[in-house]
GROMACS .gro file of C-alpha atoms in nm:
model
  478
    1MET     CA    1   9.332  10.375  16.783
    2ASP     CA    2   9.616  10.321  17.028
    3GLY     CA    3   9.864  10.601  16.982
    4LEU     CA    4   9.612  10.837  16.822
    5GLU     CA    5   9.721  11.136  17.030
    6GLU     CA    6  10.088  11.068  16.955
    7SER     CA    7  10.012  11.038  16.583
    8LEU     CA    8   9.829  11.370  16.577
    9VAL     CA    9  10.112  11.540  16.765
   10VAL     CA   10  10.366  11.409  16.513
   11MET     CA   11  10.153  11.524  16.222
   12ARG     CA   12  10.092  11.869  16.366
   13GLU     CA   13  10.463  11.910  16.437
   14SER     CA   14  10.541  11.802  16.082
   15PHE     CA   15  10.304  12.066  15.947
   16GLY     CA   16  10.435  12.326  16.190
   17ARG     CA   17  10.791  12.275  16.063
   18GLY     CA   18  10.669  12.363  15.714
   19LYS     CA   19  10.758  12.020  15.580
   20THR     CA   20  10.447  11.988  15.364
   21ARG     CA   21  10.453  12.336  15.216
   22SER     CA   22  10.718  12.290  14.948
   23ALA     CA   23  10.620  12.196  14.595
   24ALA     CA   24  10.891  11.928  14.603
   25TRP     CA   25  10.730  11.748  14.898
   26ARG     CA   26  10.384  11.767  14.745
   27LYS     CA   27  10.506  11.630  14.411
   28LEU     CA   28  10.693  11.349  14.585
   29GLN     CA   29  10.372  11.238  14.758
   30LEU     CA   30  10.165  11.264  14.440
   31ASN     CA   31  10.422  11.048  14.261
   32GLY     CA   32  10.400  10.811  14.557
   33ILE     CA   33  10.025  10.775  14.495
   34LEU     CA   34  10.089  10.699  14.128
   35ASN     CA   35  10.343  10.435  14.227
   36LEU     CA   36  10.106  10.288  14.486
   37VAL     CA   37   9.836  10.247  14.223
   38GLY     CA   38  10.063  10.130  13.945
   39GLU     CA   39  10.246   9.867  14.150
   40ASN     CA   40   9.941   9.728  14.331
   41GLU     CA   41   9.663   9.738  14.076
   42GLU     CA   42   9.579   9.367  14.101
   43MET     CA   43   9.566   9.381  14.481
   44ILE     CA   44   9.329   9.677  14.460
   45PHE     CA   45   9.109   9.489  14.212
   46GLU     CA   46   9.099   9.189  14.446
   47ALA     CA   47   9.004   9.401  14.747
   48LEU     CA   48   8.725   9.577  14.557
   49ASN     CA   49   8.593   9.243  14.433
   50GLU     CA   50   8.601   9.098  14.784
   51ASP     CA   51   8.418   9.398  14.933
   52LEU     CA   52   8.166   9.470  14.658
   53GLY     CA   53   8.196   9.213  14.381
   54LYS     CA   54   8.336   9.470  14.138
   55HIS     CA   55   8.466   9.347  13.804
   56PRO     CA   56   8.819   9.475  13.720
   57VAL     CA   57   8.675   9.693  13.441
   58GLU     CA   58   8.434   9.859  13.682
   59ALA     CA   59   8.707   9.886  13.945
   60TYR     CA   60   8.945  10.055  13.701
   61ARG     CA   61   8.679  10.281  13.547
   62ASP     CA   62   8.536  10.407  13.876
   63GLU     CA   63   8.829  10.382  14.117
   64VAL     CA   64   9.183  10.303  14.003
   65GLY     CA   65   9.165  10.503  13.681
   66VAL     CA   66   9.001  10.795  13.860
   67VAL     CA   67   9.284  10.812  14.115
   68LYS     CA   68   9.554  10.788  13.849
   69LYS     CA   69   9.391  11.060  13.642
   70SER     CA   70   9.344  11.285  13.944
   71ALA     CA   71   9.704  11.246  14.066
   72LEU     CA   72   9.849  11.310  13.720
   73HIS     CA   73   9.633  11.620  13.676
   74ALA     CA   74   9.744  11.754  14.015
   75LEU     CA   75  10.111  11.692  13.932
   76GLU     CA   76  10.084  11.868  13.598
   77SER     CA   77   9.894  12.163  13.746
   78LEU     CA   78  10.053  12.205  14.089
   79ASP     CA   79  10.295  12.488  14.011
   80ARG     CA   80  10.014  12.691  13.857
   81TRP     CA   81   9.777  12.618  14.146
   82MET     CA   82  10.037  12.719  14.406
   83ALA     CA   83  10.133  13.044  14.234
   84PRO     CA   84  10.004  13.364  14.400
   85LYS     CA   85   9.743  13.549  14.196
   86LYS     CA   86   9.778  13.920  14.135
   87ALA     CA   87   9.477  14.115  14.261
   88TYR     CA   88   9.338  14.431  14.103
   89ILE     CA   89   9.368  14.733  14.331
   90PRO     CA   90   9.102  15.007  14.297
   91LEU     CA   91   9.238  15.358  14.259
   92ILE     CA   92   9.114  15.452  14.606
   93PHE     CA   93   9.385  15.229  14.761
   94ARG     CA   94   9.676  15.326  14.537
   95PRO     CA   95   9.970  15.343  14.540
   96ALA     CA   96   9.958  14.978  14.647
   97LYS     CA   97   9.972  14.623  14.515
   98ALA     CA   98   9.802  14.303  14.627
   99ARG     CA   99   9.801  13.930  14.569
  100VAL     CA  100   9.609  13.624  14.683
  101VAL     CA  101   9.826  13.347  14.826
  102PRO     CA  102   9.690  12.993  14.871
  103GLU     CA  103   9.806  12.835  15.194
  104PRO     CA  104   9.737  12.489  15.344
  105LEU     CA  105   9.485  12.461  15.625
  106GLY     CA  106   9.683  12.222  15.845
  107LEU     CA  107   9.583  11.879  15.972
  108VAL     CA  108   9.277  11.746  15.790
  109LEU     CA  109   9.050  11.445  15.839
  110ILE     CA  110   8.912  11.251  15.542
  111ILE     CA  111   8.626  11.008  15.614
  112SER     CA  112   8.539  10.803  15.308
  113SER     CA  113   8.247  10.586  15.200
  114TRP     CA  114   8.222  10.214  15.122
  115ASN     CA  115   8.076  10.231  14.771
  116PHE     CA  116   8.395  10.368  14.613
  117PRO     CA  117   8.623  10.274  14.902
  118PHE     CA  118   8.948  10.328  14.713
  119SER     CA  119   8.879  10.640  14.507
  120LEU     CA  120   8.678  10.818  14.776
  121SER     CA  121   8.973  10.777  15.011
  122MET     CA  122   9.249  10.865  14.766
  123ASP     CA  123   9.088  11.137  14.553
  124PRO     CA  124   9.028  11.380  14.843
  125LEU     CA  125   9.374  11.289  14.976
  126ILE     CA  126   9.523  11.403  14.645
  127GLY     CA  127   9.363  11.744  14.699
  128ALA     CA  128   9.482  11.761  15.059
  129ILE     CA  129   9.839  11.675  14.959
  130ALA     CA  130   9.842  11.912  14.660
  131ALA     CA  131   9.734  12.192  14.894
  132GLY     CA  132  10.018  12.109  15.138
  133ASN     CA  133   9.831  11.959  15.433
  134THR     CA  134   9.892  11.669  15.663
  135ALA     CA  135   9.603  11.421  15.655
  136VAL     CA  136   9.437  11.134  15.838
  137VAL     CA  137   9.233  10.899  15.620
  138LYS     CA  138   8.953  10.699  15.784
  139PRO     CA  139   8.831  10.436  15.532
  140SER     CA  140   8.490  10.275  15.566
  141GLU     CA  141   8.466   9.967  15.784
  142SER     CA  142   8.195   9.839  15.547
  143ALA     CA  143   8.467   9.776  15.286
  144PRO     CA  144   8.716   9.594  15.514
  145ALA     CA  145   8.943   9.449  15.245
  146THR     CA  146   9.002   9.788  15.084
  147SER     CA  147   9.040   9.957  15.422
  148SER     CA  148   9.303   9.703  15.526
  149LEU     CA  149   9.487   9.740  15.195
  150LEU     CA  150   9.499  10.119  15.229
  151ALA     CA  151   9.633  10.087  15.584
  152LYS     CA  152   9.904   9.854  15.453
  153LEU     CA  153  10.007  10.044  15.140
  154ILE     CA  154   9.988  10.412  15.228
  155PRO     CA  155  10.274  10.401  15.487
  156LEU     CA  156  10.492  10.230  15.224
  157TYR     CA  157  10.446  10.501  14.962
  158LEU     CA  158  10.363  10.823  15.145
  159ASP     CA  159  10.529  11.025  15.423
  160PRO     CA  160  10.419  10.862  15.754
  161GLU     CA  161  10.490  11.183  15.945
  162ALA     CA  162  10.225  11.361  15.741
  163ILE     CA  163   9.977  11.104  15.608
  164ARG     CA  164   9.823  10.821  15.809
  165VAL     CA  165   9.536  10.574  15.784
  166ILE     CA  166   9.323  10.495  16.087
  167GLU     CA  167   9.085  10.198  16.059
  168GLY     CA  168   8.780  10.115  16.263
  169GLY     CA  169   8.405  10.143  16.298
  170THR     CA  170   8.164  10.397  16.439
  171ASP     CA  171   8.346  10.416  16.771
  172VAL     CA  172   8.668  10.516  16.595
  173SER     CA  173   8.489  10.778  16.385
  174THR     CA  174   8.332  10.918  16.701
  175ARG     CA  175   8.670  10.950  16.871
  176LEU     CA  176   8.822  11.113  16.565
  177LEU     CA  177   8.540  11.367  16.543
  178GLU     CA  178   8.604  11.468  16.903
  179LYS     CA  179   8.949  11.597  16.803
  180LYS     CA  180   9.027  11.940  16.665
  181TRP     CA  181   9.096  11.940  16.292
  182ASP     CA  182   9.170  12.218  16.047
  183LYS     CA  183   8.930  12.067  15.791
  184ILE     CA  184   8.699  11.766  15.775
  185PHE     CA  185   8.609  11.609  15.441
  186PHE     CA  186   8.325  11.359  15.471
  187THR     CA  187   8.160  11.138  15.211
  188GLY     CA  188   7.850  10.948  15.316
  189SER     CA  189   7.487  10.974  15.413
  190SER     CA  190   7.299  11.289  15.509
  191ARG     CA  191   7.225  11.137  15.851
  192VAL     CA  192   7.592  11.093  15.935
  193GLY     CA  193   7.675  11.423  15.764
  194ARG     CA  194   7.466  11.601  16.027
  195ILE     CA  195   7.666  11.426  16.301
  196VAL     CA  196   7.994  11.531  16.137
  197MET     CA  197   7.880  11.891  16.101
  198SER     CA  198   7.765  11.904  16.463
  199ALA     CA  199   8.100  11.771  16.586
  200ALA     CA  200   8.291  12.015  16.364
  201ALA     CA  201   8.091  12.308  16.498
  202LYS     CA  202   8.238  12.256  16.845
  203HIS     CA  203   8.579  12.359  16.711
  204LEU     CA  204   8.453  12.585  16.430
  205THR     CA  205   8.613  12.341  16.188
  206PRO     CA  206   8.527  12.394  15.820
  207VAL     CA  207   8.370  12.093  15.650
  208THR     CA  208   8.309  11.958  15.303
  209LEU     CA  209   8.012  11.722  15.301
  210GLU     CA  210   7.969  11.498  14.997
  211LEU     CA  211   7.627  11.350  15.068
  212GLY     CA  212   7.353  11.193  14.860
  213GLY     CA  213   7.025  11.292  14.714
  214LYS     CA  214   6.754  11.161  14.490
  215SER     CA  215   6.905  11.239  14.151
  216PRO     CA  216   6.634  11.246  13.881
  217ALA     CA  217   6.671  11.178  13.511
  218ILE     CA  218   6.434  11.360  13.276
  219VAL     CA  219   6.376  11.174  12.949
  220ASP     CA  220   6.235  11.388  12.668
  221ASP     CA  221   6.086  11.270  12.340
  222LEU     CA  222   6.385  11.138  12.141
  223SER     CA  223   6.447  10.968  11.809
  224ASN     CA  224   6.495  10.591  11.816
  225SER     CA  225   6.872  10.615  11.783
  226ASP     CA  226   6.906  10.886  12.047
  227LEU     CA  227   6.677  10.697  12.284
  228GLU     CA  228   6.889  10.385  12.244
  229VAL     CA  229   7.202  10.576  12.348
  230ALA     CA  230   7.012  10.733  12.639
  231ILE     CA  231   6.893  10.391  12.756
  232LYS     CA  232   7.247  10.252  12.753
  233ARG     CA  233   7.373  10.542  12.960
  234ILE     CA  234   7.083  10.524  13.207
  235VAL     CA  235   7.126  10.150  13.259
  236SER     CA  236   7.501  10.188  13.308
  237GLY     CA  237   7.449  10.487  13.536
  238LYS     CA  238   7.193  10.303  13.748
  239TRP     CA  239   7.303   9.941  13.766
  240GLY     CA  240   7.654   9.938  13.618
  241SER     CA  241   7.833  10.127  13.894
  242CYS     CA  242   7.832   9.951  14.231
  243TYR     CA  243   7.482   9.820  14.146
  244GLY     CA  244   7.315  10.154  14.206
  245GLN     CA  245   7.476  10.204  14.547
  246VAL     CA  246   7.615  10.538  14.437
  247CYS     CA  247   7.515  10.894  14.518
  248LEU     CA  248   7.550  10.969  14.145
  249ALA     CA  249   7.311  10.697  14.035
  250VAL     CA  250   6.986  10.781  13.862
  251ASP     CA  251   6.738  10.759  14.149
  252TYR     CA  252   6.420  10.792  13.944
  253ILE     CA  253   6.306  10.883  13.592
  254LEU     CA  254   6.059  11.153  13.489
  255VAL     CA  255   5.893  11.098  13.152
  256GLU     CA  256   5.571  11.186  12.973
  257GLU     CA  257   5.300  10.925  13.022
  258ARG     CA  258   5.270  10.852  12.650
  259LEU     CA  259   5.642  10.765  12.629
  260ALA     CA  260   5.659  10.541  12.936
  261PRO     CA  261   5.571  10.204  12.769
  262LEU     CA  262   5.845  10.244  12.508
  263LEU     CA  263   6.096  10.356  12.771
  264ILE     CA  264   6.022  10.054  12.991
  265ASP     CA  265   6.049   9.811  12.699
  266ARG     CA  266   6.385   9.957  12.600
  267LEU     CA  267   6.513   9.945  12.959
  268LYS     CA  268   6.414   9.578  12.992
  269ALA     CA  269   6.583   9.488  12.665
  270ARG     CA  270   6.903   9.671  12.752
  271LEU     CA  271   6.921   9.512  13.099
  272ARG     CA  272   6.903   9.166  12.937
  273LYS     CA  273   7.170   9.258  12.679
  274PHE     CA  274   7.408   9.398  12.939
  275TYR     CA  275   7.367   9.147  13.221
  276GLY     CA  276   7.190   8.841  13.079
  277SER     CA  277   6.837   8.698  13.102
  278ASN     CA  278   6.894   8.464  13.394
  279SER     CA  279   6.813   8.663  13.708
  280GLN     CA  280   6.993   8.401  13.918
  281ASP     CA  281   7.321   8.443  13.732
  282LEU     CA  282   7.364   8.799  13.611
  283LYS     CA  283   7.702   8.885  13.463
  284ASP     CA  284   7.939   9.178  13.520
  285ILE     CA  285   7.745   9.327  13.807
  286SER     CA  286   7.834   9.422  14.165
  287ARG     CA  287   7.634   9.313  14.469
  288VAL     CA  288   7.452   9.469  14.762
  289VAL     CA  289   7.723   9.549  15.015
  290ASN     CA  290   7.585   9.380  15.328
  291LYS     CA  291   7.281   9.237  15.507
  292HIS     CA  292   7.184   9.573  15.656
  293HIS     CA  293   7.153   9.739  15.315
  294PHE     CA  294   6.983   9.430  15.166
  295THR     CA  295   6.716   9.448  15.436
  296ARG     CA  296   6.678   9.824  15.388
  297LEU     CA  297   6.618   9.781  15.015
  298CYS     CA  298   6.376   9.492  15.069
  299ASN     CA  299   6.177   9.709  15.308
  300LEU     CA  300   6.130   9.967  15.031
  301LEU     CA  301   5.936   9.704  14.836
  302LYS     CA  302   5.723   9.575  15.124
  303ASP     CA  303   5.451   9.838  15.090
  304PRO     CA  304   5.177   9.664  14.884
  305ALA     CA  305   5.121   9.979  14.679
  306VAL     CA  306   5.492   9.987  14.594
  307ALA     CA  307   5.510   9.615  14.522
  308SER     CA  308   5.216   9.641  14.284
  309SER     CA  309   5.403   9.908  14.083
  310VAL     CA  310   5.686   9.669  13.990
  311VAL     CA  311   5.690   9.615  13.614
  312PHE     CA  312   6.021   9.433  13.587
  313GLY     CA  313   6.241   9.231  13.822
  314GLY     CA  314   6.179   9.231  14.194
  315SER     CA  315   6.315   8.886  14.283
  316LEU     CA  316   6.521   8.859  14.603
  317ASP     CA  317   6.782   8.614  14.731
  318GLU     CA  318   6.879   8.674  15.093
  319ASP     CA  319   7.154   8.411  15.093
  320ARG     CA  320   7.339   8.589  14.811
  321LEU     CA  321   7.230   8.940  14.918
  322PHE     CA  322   7.090   8.969  14.568
  323ILE     CA  323   6.812   9.194  14.444
  324GLU     CA  324   6.723   9.168  14.078
  325PRO     CA  325   6.736   9.493  13.877
  326THR     CA  326   6.387   9.630  13.936
  327ILE     CA  327   6.176   9.887  13.751
  328LEU     CA  328   5.867  10.040  13.911
  329LEU     CA  329   5.600  10.249  13.739
  330ASN     CA  330   5.437  10.530  13.937
  331PRO     CA  331   5.489  10.410  14.294
  332PRO     CA  332   5.310  10.631  14.553
  333LEU     CA  333   5.495  10.961  14.575
  334ASP     CA  334   5.472  10.959  14.956
  335ALA     CA  335   5.621  10.608  14.983
  336GLU     CA  336   5.972  10.578  15.127
  337ILE     CA  337   6.109  10.470  14.789
  338MET     CA  338   6.017  10.817  14.659
  339THR     CA  339   6.115  11.020  14.965
  340GLU     CA  340   6.449  10.861  15.061
  341GLU     CA  341   6.758  10.802  14.851
  342ILE     CA  342   6.733  10.447  14.714
  343PHE     CA  343   7.104  10.363  14.691
  344GLY     CA  344   7.041  10.032  14.519
  345PRO     CA  345   6.911   9.854  14.205
  346LEU     CA  346   6.552   9.982  14.220
  347LEU     CA  347   6.440  10.236  13.958
  348PRO     CA  348   6.102  10.414  13.984
  349ILE     CA  349   5.956  10.579  13.677
  350VAL     CA  350   5.719  10.872  13.737
  351THR     CA  351   5.496  10.980  13.450
  352LEU     CA  352   5.391  11.337  13.376
  353GLY     CA  353   5.142  11.498  13.141
  354ASN     CA  354   5.414  11.716  12.989
  355VAL     CA  355   5.792  11.699  13.017
  356GLN     CA  356   5.793  12.066  13.123
  357ASP     CA  357   5.617  11.956  13.443
  358SER     CA  358   5.940  11.786  13.550
  359ILE     CA  359   6.082  12.122  13.659
  360GLU     CA  360   5.799  12.181  13.905
  361PHE     CA  361   5.825  11.820  14.028
  362ILE     CA  362   6.198  11.851  14.099
  363ASN     CA  363   6.156  12.189  14.269
  364SER     CA  364   5.895  12.043  14.503
  365ARG     CA  365   6.157  11.811  14.654
  366PRO     CA  366   6.497  11.853  14.825
  367LYS     CA  367   6.776  11.969  14.596
  368PRO     CA  368   6.940  11.668  14.427
  369LEU     CA  369   7.311  11.601  14.401
  370VAL     CA  370   7.281  11.563  14.023
  371LEU     CA  371   7.007  11.641  13.775
  372TYR     CA  372   7.024  11.437  13.455
  373ALA     CA  373   6.824  11.529  13.145
  374PHE     CA  374   6.812  11.355  12.809
  375THR     CA  375   6.690  11.610  12.557
  376LYS     CA  376   6.792  11.786  12.236
  377ASP     CA  377   6.575  12.089  12.310
  378ASP     CA  378   6.815  12.375  12.384
  379SER     CA  379   6.548  12.602  12.529
  380PHE     CA  380   6.439  12.325  12.766
  381LYS     CA  381   6.802  12.279  12.871
  382GLU     CA  382   6.824  12.647  12.954
  383GLN     CA  383   6.502  12.623  13.155
  384ILE     CA  384   6.642  12.333  13.356
  385VAL     CA  385   6.964  12.518  13.434
  386ALA     CA  386   6.791  12.846  13.519
  387GLN     CA  387   6.485  12.718  13.704
  388THR     CA  388   6.619  12.430  13.915
  389SER     CA  389   6.889  12.394  14.179
  390SER     CA  390   7.116  12.090  14.210
  391GLY     CA  391   7.477  12.007  14.279
  392CYS     CA  392   7.534  11.978  13.906
  393VAL     CA  393   7.345  11.917  13.583
  394THR     CA  394   7.445  11.666  13.316
  395PHE     CA  395   7.271  11.651  12.980
  396ASN     CA  396   7.246  11.333  12.774
  397ASP     CA  397   7.469  11.116  12.992
  398THR     CA  398   7.510  10.988  13.348
  399CYS     CA  399   7.794  10.989  13.601
  400ILE     CA  400   8.068  11.119  13.370
  401GLN     CA  401   8.070  11.458  13.545
  402PHE     CA  402   8.232  11.282  13.843
  403VAL     CA  403   8.555  11.221  13.650
  404CYS     CA  404   8.569  11.557  13.475
  405GLU     CA  405   8.817  11.763  13.678
  406ALA     CA  406   8.736  12.075  13.474
  407ILE     CA  407   8.409  12.127  13.665
  408PRO     CA  408   8.337  12.122  14.039
  409PHE     CA  409   8.164  11.824  14.198
  410GLY     CA  410   7.955  11.870  14.510
  411GLY     CA  411   7.605  11.902  14.649
  412VAL     CA  412   7.377  12.184  14.755
  413GLY     CA  413   7.133  12.193  15.043
  414GLU     CA  414   7.065  11.843  15.174
  415SER     CA  415   7.285  11.686  14.906
  416GLY     CA  416   7.598  11.839  15.056
  417GLN     CA  417   7.818  12.145  15.077
  418GLY     CA  418   8.155  12.226  14.934
  419ARG     CA  419   8.307  12.101  14.610
  420TYR     CA  420   8.613  11.919  14.484
  421HIS     CA  421   8.789  11.755  14.185
  422GLY     CA  422   9.084  11.906  13.998
  423LYS     CA  423   9.164  12.262  14.104
  424TYR     CA  424   8.850  12.257  14.320
  425SER     CA  425   9.008  11.985  14.536
  426PHE     CA  426   9.314  12.207  14.585
  427ASP     CA  427   9.085  12.495  14.680
  428ALA     CA  428   8.883  12.275  14.919
  429PHE     CA  429   9.193  12.218  15.131
  430SER     CA  430   9.341  12.568  15.098
  431HIS     CA  431   9.288  12.911  15.248
  432GLU     CA  432   9.319  13.200  15.003
  433LYS     CA  433   9.509  13.465  15.197
  434GLY     CA  434   9.492  13.822  15.080
  435VAL     CA  435   9.821  14.014  15.095
  436LEU     CA  436   9.821  14.395  15.053
  437HIS     CA  437  10.132  14.616  15.020
  438ARG     CA  438  10.117  14.998  15.055
  439THR     CA  439  10.379  15.269  15.041
  440PHE     CA  440  10.446  15.541  15.298
  441TYR     CA  441  10.356  15.834  15.076
  442LEU     CA  442  10.036  15.996  14.948
  443GLU     CA  443   9.862  15.985  15.284
  444LEU     CA  444   9.489  16.067  15.283
  445GLU     CA  445   9.454  16.285  15.591
  446PRO     CA  446   9.070  16.292  15.594
  447ARG     CA  447   9.076  15.932  15.724
  448HIS     CA  448   9.239  16.054  16.049
  449PRO     CA  449   9.121  16.278  16.339
  450PRO     CA  450   9.039  16.551  16.405
  451LEU     CA  451   8.713  16.477  16.222
  452SER     CA  452   8.501  16.742  16.047
  453ASP     CA  453   8.215  16.796  15.804
  454PHE     CA  454   8.467  16.866  15.530
  455LYS     CA  455   8.631  16.529  15.587
  456LEU     CA  456   8.291  16.357  15.576
  457LYS     CA  457   8.220  16.526  15.241
  458PHE     CA  458   8.562  16.420  15.115
  459LEU     CA  459   8.508  16.055  15.212
  460ARG     CA  460   8.162  16.049  15.059
  461LEU     CA  461   8.304  16.167  14.730
  462LEU     CA  462   8.593  15.925  14.750
  463TYR     CA  463   8.374  15.623  14.822
  464ALA     CA  464   8.112  15.721  14.565
  465PHE     CA  465   8.340  15.821  14.279
  466ASP     CA  466   8.671  15.662  14.374
  467TYR     CA  467   8.964  15.854  14.222
  468TRP     CA  468   8.744  16.107  14.042
  469GLY     CA  469   8.584  16.220  14.363
  470LEU     CA  470   8.928  16.323  14.481
  471VAL     CA  471   8.991  16.508  14.152
  472LEU     CA  472   8.664  16.702  14.187
  473LEU     CA  473   8.752  16.801  14.539
  474PHE     CA  474   9.083  16.947  14.434
  475LEU     CA  475   8.912  17.133  14.148
  476GLY     CA  476   8.732  17.336  14.410
  477LEU     CA  477   8.412  17.149  14.493
  478LYS     CA  478   8.395  17.205  14.869
   0.00000   0.00000   0.00000
């Protein structure tokens, strides 16, 4: 943190000179990100494996590939995103013309999370760069290898006067949050999100908070073939991405009681096919990130009523920080495992009398980041969309919405605020400035003193009927 003040001064001066505003500078940096990823892919894989035990396929699918795709999309779209948009002018304001001009916010702070330590640092940075900002990236100290690699590589590929990495723990984050920023983008827990928002409020700094939430998956009555596809996608979405330590992961399943035995049998079978039958030597799977999170997850299972609901897995190995993929059936709804985000390889299943009851169940709890539903019933889909609130809804799959830049990604309520990905990332780091041009003729005198009842009548007509109110007035309605 030595030299923090000097770094911020340099970056603010760089922004003040207009260096980051040109499309050429933005494209140069986006190409720099593509080169960084392309030339250092193996080093990134190694860092992600060291921090989280990620297989190269998982690392590419969830991190490296995401960043490449995001940077390419921004490059291809940047000219269109930067172009002013013509605004419609109501007749009451004519003769005039107007446009909406996107402008960068300034110096922004990006605080990323440890579960996707590469993509959650670089993906928001792509949006910040595309929008023309200078940016400080604070990677998570819980993924030290990736944090160190970012600190090493970013100055080699990106403009050091405008983009910097600052490493460190909670003390560093605290110092950074004391500074004045033009935008803060935070990914992490709701607890820390409240701290970030409180610090930002001191300077009236706008924030985007990408938090968590207990994301449910509704499983409707499906044919055997459809259920098999659903099971694959649920297992991958729960255990196949950072071992469930993901805000997007399926947190719990809602299913009709009569369908639960079949669902559990299929989940068990798929887990064995994907990762093997030997719980001491599972293949192609990440690990719990550290001792703190291992202990937290173990504590979720300590309640005897919760432990007795385990129907699969549950074995623990403290030396390896390993928790076997675990399925629970109807744990107590007031237990911590059902009130707090799990963020790990534990999957509760809650049974209902009727799948329609899932809507009421979800609405009785804080708004989730994602609502998953596996169903072919179109009317039920419409009910879910219309009668529930969540950051997003995905039907018949898990997690893929995160890499679809065509739709916004973000939470609502306790699961976050703000949105990003694709054009939404550009918007997250931009201010849309309205620009209005008027001429010096056709002056409406009733807007000026001296005021009178006639002028009041004129304005009432004008506001109520726009141009036609003016026409009526001149036709003799006084």
